[in-house]
mmCIF file of N, CA and C in Angstrom:
data_model
loop_
_atom_site.group_PDB
_atom_site.id
_atom_site.type_symbol
_atom_site.label_atom_id
_atom_site.label_comp_id
_atom_site.label_asym_id
_atom_site.label_seq_id
_atom_site.Cartn_x
_atom_site.Cartn_y
_atom_site.Cartn_z
ATOM 1 N N MET A 1 27.685 -13.465 0.168
ATOM 2 C CA MET A 1 26.449 -12.730 0.663
ATOM 3 C C MET A 1 25.575 -11.954 -0.382
ATOM 4 N N ASP A 2 24.191 -12.187 -0.824
ATOM 5 C CA ASP A 2 23.480 -12.230 -1.802
ATOM 6 C C ASP A 2 22.935 -10.727 -1.367
ATOM 7 N N LEU A 3 23.256 -9.585 -2.546
ATOM 8 C CA LEU A 3 22.541 -8.269 -2.027
ATOM 9 C C LEU A 3 21.737 -7.672 -3.019
ATOM 10 N N SER A 4 20.613 -7.213 -2.886
ATOM 11 C CA SER A 4 19.624 -6.864 -4.042
ATOM 12 C C SER A 4 20.270 -5.677 -4.863
ATOM 13 N N MET A 5 19.598 -5.370 -5.774
ATOM 14 C CA MET A 5 20.158 -4.334 -6.658
ATOM 15 C C MET A 5 20.397 -2.975 -5.791
ATOM 16 N N ASP A 6 19.302 -2.584 -5.059
ATOM 17 C CA ASP A 6 19.499 -1.337 -4.227
ATOM 18 C C ASP A 6 20.275 -1.122 -3.107
ATOM 19 N N GLU A 7 20.526 -2.346 -2.698
ATOM 20 C CA GLU A 7 21.775 -2.353 -1.806
ATOM 21 C C GLU A 7 23.095 -2.215 -2.317
ATOM 22 N N HIS A 8 23.506 -2.929 -3.643
ATOM 23 C CA HIS A 8 24.487 -2.398 -4.459
ATOM 24 C C HIS A 8 24.691 -1.252 -4.685
ATOM 25 N N LYS A 9 23.508 -0.329 -5.042
ATOM 26 C CA LYS A 9 23.677 0.934 -5.549
ATOM 27 C C LYS A 9 23.902 1.873 -4.278
ATOM 28 N N LEU A 10 23.186 1.322 -3.203
ATOM 29 C CA LEU A 10 23.707 2.171 -1.690
ATOM 30 C C LEU A 10 25.284 2.096 -1.682
ATOM 31 N N ILE A 11 25.705 0.939 -1.774
ATOM 32 C CA ILE A 11 27.229 0.556 -1.442
ATOM 33 C C ILE A 11 27.837 1.438 -2.439
ATOM 34 N N ILE A 12 27.357 1.598 -3.580
ATOM 35 C CA ILE A 12 28.183 2.277 -4.642
ATOM 36 C C ILE A 12 28.265 3.672 -4.212
ATOM 37 N N GLU A 13 27.018 3.917 -3.992
ATOM 38 C CA GLU A 13 27.042 5.600 -3.452
ATOM 39 C C GLU A 13 27.743 5.862 -2.174
ATOM 40 N N PHE A 14 27.713 4.967 -1.162
ATOM 41 C CA PHE A 14 28.740 5.234 -0.095
ATOM 42 C C PHE A 14 30.051 5.323 -0.628
ATOM 43 N N ARG A 15 30.662 4.559 -1.239
ATOM 44 C CA ARG A 15 31.984 4.533 -1.543
ATOM 45 C C ARG A 15 32.634 6.020 -2.296
ATOM 46 N N ARG A 16 31.515 6.116 -2.902
ATOM 47 C CA ARG A 16 31.771 7.618 -3.732
ATOM 48 C C ARG A 16 31.609 8.947 -2.927
ATOM 49 N N LEU A 17 31.199 8.785 -1.889
ATOM 50 C CA LEU A 17 31.111 10.092 -0.844
ATOM 51 C C LEU A 17 32.608 10.221 -0.126
ATOM 52 N N SER A 18 32.682 11.631 -0.150
ATOM 53 C CA SER A 18 33.801 12.029 0.293
ATOM 54 C C SER A 18 34.090 11.504 1.864
ATOM 55 N N ASP A 19 35.254 11.778 2.503
ATOM 56 C CA ASP A 19 35.394 11.193 4.122
ATOM 57 C C ASP A 19 34.548 12.046 4.788
ATOM 58 N N SER A 20 34.108 13.291 4.640
ATOM 59 C CA SER A 20 33.550 14.076 5.563
ATOM 60 C C SER A 20 31.845 14.028 5.090
ATOM 61 N N GLY A 21 31.625 13.396 4.191
ATOM 62 C CA GLY A 21 30.211 12.921 3.866
ATOM 63 C C GLY A 21 30.017 11.735 4.433
ATOM 64 N N ARG A 22 30.731 10.494 4.381
ATOM 65 C CA ARG A 22 30.603 9.574 5.022
ATOM 66 C C ARG A 22 30.755 9.482 6.637
ATOM 67 N N LYS A 23 31.227 10.212 7.364
ATOM 68 C CA LYS A 23 31.107 10.893 8.505
ATOM 69 C C LYS A 23 29.882 11.229 8.945
ATOM 70 N N SER A 24 29.327 12.325 8.098
ATOM 71 C CA SER A 24 28.086 12.827 8.405
ATOM 72 C C SER A 24 26.894 12.056 8.144
ATOM 73 N N LEU A 25 27.005 11.012 7.081
ATOM 74 C CA LEU A 25 26.189 9.981 6.892
ATOM 75 C C LEU A 25 25.951 9.055 8.386
ATOM 76 N N LEU A 26 27.261 8.524 8.364
ATOM 77 C CA LEU A 26 27.185 7.393 9.570
ATOM 78 C C LEU A 26 26.712 8.139 10.961
ATOM 79 N N ASP A 27 27.161 9.413 11.403
ATOM 80 C CA ASP A 27 26.923 10.079 12.334
ATOM 81 C C ASP A 27 25.162 10.360 12.497
ATOM 82 N N ARG A 28 24.347 10.420 11.209
ATOM 83 C CA ARG A 28 22.971 10.506 11.492
ATOM 84 C C ARG A 28 22.335 9.119 11.418
ATOM 85 N N ALA A 29 23.112 8.236 10.984
ATOM 86 C CA ALA A 29 22.262 6.772 11.023
ATOM 87 C C ALA A 29 22.759 6.626 12.465
ATOM 88 N N ALA A 30 23.696 6.880 13.193
ATOM 89 C CA ALA A 30 23.660 6.795 14.851
ATOM 90 C C ALA A 30 22.753 7.301 15.640
ATOM 91 N N VAL A 31 22.549 8.549 15.244
ATOM 92 C CA VAL A 31 21.369 8.943 15.759
ATOM 93 C C VAL A 31 20.068 8.348 15.655
ATOM 94 N N LEU A 32 19.778 7.985 14.415
ATOM 95 C CA LEU A 32 18.272 7.181 14.138
ATOM 96 C C LEU A 32 18.409 5.834 14.993
ATOM 97 N N VAL A 33 19.325 5.380 14.803
ATOM 98 C CA VAL A 33 19.417 3.963 15.708
ATOM 99 C C VAL A 33 19.119 4.338 17.310
ATOM 100 N N ARG A 34 20.123 5.429 17.851
ATOM 101 C CA ARG A 34 19.752 5.841 19.296
ATOM 102 C C ARG A 34 18.482 5.944 19.524
ATOM 103 N N GLN A 35 17.677 7.035 18.708
ATOM 104 C CA GLN A 35 16.026 7.224 18.736
ATOM 105 C C GLN A 35 15.265 5.870 18.742
ATOM 106 N N GLU A 36 15.414 4.863 17.966
ATOM 107 C CA GLU A 36 15.028 3.720 17.849
ATOM 108 C C GLU A 36 15.237 2.667 19.203
ATOM 109 N N LEU A 37 16.377 2.748 19.896
ATOM 110 C CA LEU A 37 16.699 2.086 21.047
ATOM 111 C C LEU A 37 15.935 2.874 22.184
ATOM 112 N N ASP A 38 15.999 4.149 22.066
ATOM 113 C CA ASP A 38 15.284 4.771 23.386
ATOM 114 C C ASP A 38 13.694 4.602 23.158
ATOM 115 N N ARG A 39 13.153 4.354 21.936
ATOM 116 C CA ARG A 39 11.869 4.378 22.132
ATOM 117 C C ARG A 39 11.287 2.995 22.752
ATOM 118 N N GLY A 40 12.164 1.996 22.692
ATOM 119 C CA GLY A 40 12.046 0.550 23.337
ATOM 120 C C GLY A 40 10.868 -0.090 22.566
ATOM 121 N N GLU A 41 10.636 0.121 21.207
ATOM 122 C CA GLU A 41 9.825 -0.691 20.671
ATOM 123 C C GLU A 41 10.595 -1.936 19.971
ATOM 124 N N PRO A 42 9.935 -3.107 19.955
ATOM 125 C CA PRO A 42 10.662 -4.060 19.175
ATOM 126 C C PRO A 42 10.744 -3.659 17.690
ATOM 127 N N ASP A 43 11.963 -3.874 16.871
ATOM 128 C CA ASP A 43 12.010 -3.726 15.430
ATOM 129 C C ASP A 43 10.898 -4.390 14.571
ATOM 130 N N SER A 44 10.864 -5.515 15.091
ATOM 131 C CA SER A 44 9.853 -6.355 14.290
ATOM 132 C C SER A 44 9.274 -7.607 14.970
ATOM 133 N N PRO A 45 8.114 -7.106 15.501
ATOM 134 C CA PRO A 45 7.432 -7.852 16.275
ATOM 135 C C PRO A 45 7.266 -9.614 15.592
ATOM 136 N N ALA A 46 7.017 -10.647 16.614
ATOM 137 C CA ALA A 46 6.912 -11.532 15.830
ATOM 138 C C ALA A 46 5.553 -12.104 15.317
ATOM 139 N N PRO A 47 5.400 -12.464 13.983
ATOM 140 C CA PRO A 47 4.060 -12.569 13.376
ATOM 141 C C PRO A 47 3.473 -13.349 14.253
ATOM 142 N N GLU A 48 1.778 -13.450 14.253
ATOM 143 C CA GLU A 48 1.003 -14.223 15.051
ATOM 144 C C GLU A 48 0.901 -15.525 14.302
ATOM 145 N N ASN A 49 1.206 -15.806 12.915
ATOM 146 C CA ASN A 49 1.106 -16.777 12.179
ATOM 147 C C ASN A 49 2.206 -17.815 11.954
ATOM 148 N N ARG A 50 3.201 -17.549 12.792
ATOM 149 C CA ARG A 50 4.436 -18.404 12.952
ATOM 150 C C ARG A 50 4.624 -19.380 14.253
ATOM 151 N N CYS A 51 4.965 -20.540 13.919
ATOM 152 C CA CYS A 51 5.010 -21.518 14.782
ATOM 153 C C CYS A 51 6.391 -22.048 14.731
ATOM 154 N N SER A 52 6.871 -22.564 16.125
ATOM 155 C CA SER A 52 8.430 -22.747 15.835
ATOM 156 C C SER A 52 8.415 -24.447 15.454
ATOM 157 N N VAL A 53 9.217 -25.103 14.888
ATOM 158 C CA VAL A 53 9.264 -26.461 14.329
ATOM 159 C C VAL A 53 10.355 -27.203 15.403
ATOM 160 N N PRO A 54 9.767 -28.056 16.227
ATOM 161 C CA PRO A 54 10.865 -28.646 17.110
ATOM 162 C C PRO A 54 12.151 -29.408 16.339
ATOM 163 N N GLN A 55 13.219 -29.309 17.050
ATOM 164 C CA GLN A 55 14.419 -29.913 16.545
ATOM 165 C C GLN A 55 14.807 -31.343 17.125
ATOM 166 N N SER A 56 14.165 -32.183 16.711
ATOM 167 C CA SER A 56 13.749 -33.633 17.179
ATOM 168 C C SER A 56 15.248 -34.390 16.606
ATOM 169 N N GLU A 57 15.421 -34.029 15.371
ATOM 170 C CA GLU A 57 16.319 -34.687 14.515
ATOM 171 C C GLU A 57 17.855 -34.508 14.946
ATOM 172 N N LYS A 58 18.774 -35.053 15.184
ATOM 173 C CA LYS A 58 20.044 -34.473 15.596
ATOM 174 C C LYS A 58 20.834 -34.595 14.307
ATOM 175 N N ARG A 59 21.373 -33.226 14.356
ATOM 176 C CA ARG A 59 22.200 -32.963 12.959
ATOM 177 C C ARG A 59 24.055 -33.336 13.269
ATOM 178 N N PRO A 60 24.468 -34.001 12.492
ATOM 179 C CA PRO A 60 25.582 -34.344 12.384
ATOM 180 C C PRO A 60 26.832 -33.216 12.423
ATOM 181 N N GLU A 61 26.231 -32.093 11.784
ATOM 182 C CA GLU A 61 27.395 -31.171 11.470
ATOM 183 C C GLU A 61 27.346 -30.234 12.682
ATOM 184 N N THR A 62 26.317 -30.512 13.810
ATOM 185 C CA THR A 62 26.477 -29.580 14.941
ATOM 186 C C THR A 62 27.259 -30.323 16.079
ATOM 187 N N ALA A 63 27.274 -31.493 15.862
ATOM 188 C CA ALA A 63 27.961 -32.325 16.959
ATOM 189 C C ALA A 63 29.460 -31.911 17.061
ATOM 190 N N LYS A 64 29.879 -31.952 18.634
ATOM 191 C CA LYS A 64 31.073 -31.601 18.691
ATOM 192 C C LYS A 64 32.442 -32.454 18.470
ATOM 193 N N GLU A 65 32.082 -33.759 18.158
ATOM 194 C CA GLU A 65 33.064 -34.580 17.784
ATOM 195 C C GLU A 65 33.280 -34.367 16.150
ATOM 196 N N PRO A 66 34.565 -34.614 15.501
ATOM 197 C CA PRO A 66 34.719 -34.453 14.299
ATOM 198 C C PRO A 66 33.987 -35.753 13.684
ATOM 199 N N ILE A 67 33.717 -35.417 12.235
ATOM 200 C CA ILE A 67 33.092 -36.341 11.347
ATOM 201 C C ILE A 67 34.230 -36.774 10.371
ATOM 202 N N PHE A 68 34.390 -38.298 10.464
ATOM 203 C CA PHE A 68 35.420 -38.954 9.657
ATOM 204 C C PHE A 68 34.855 -39.437 8.626
ATOM 205 N N THR A 69 35.340 -39.348 7.278
ATOM 206 C CA THR A 69 34.698 -40.091 6.240
ATOM 207 C C THR A 69 35.879 -40.692 5.272
ATOM 208 N N GLU A 70 35.747 -41.850 4.885
ATOM 209 C CA GLU A 70 36.653 -42.361 3.990
ATOM 210 C C GLU A 70 36.416 -42.612 2.649
#
């Protein structure tokens, strides 16, 4: 998993917190998530300039039968 420098710094700071500090931070994050869900607004609306590309080509890695190579 590739993380940015800011994400690495956040993880390091979180690990430095005491147990009570971690709990209070996670409790606050849970409250913020609940507030966002209660608002009912989508997190990130689909951009208007995006289109879907049809998957007409079969991909062997998604087939259910095993792939045999010799």
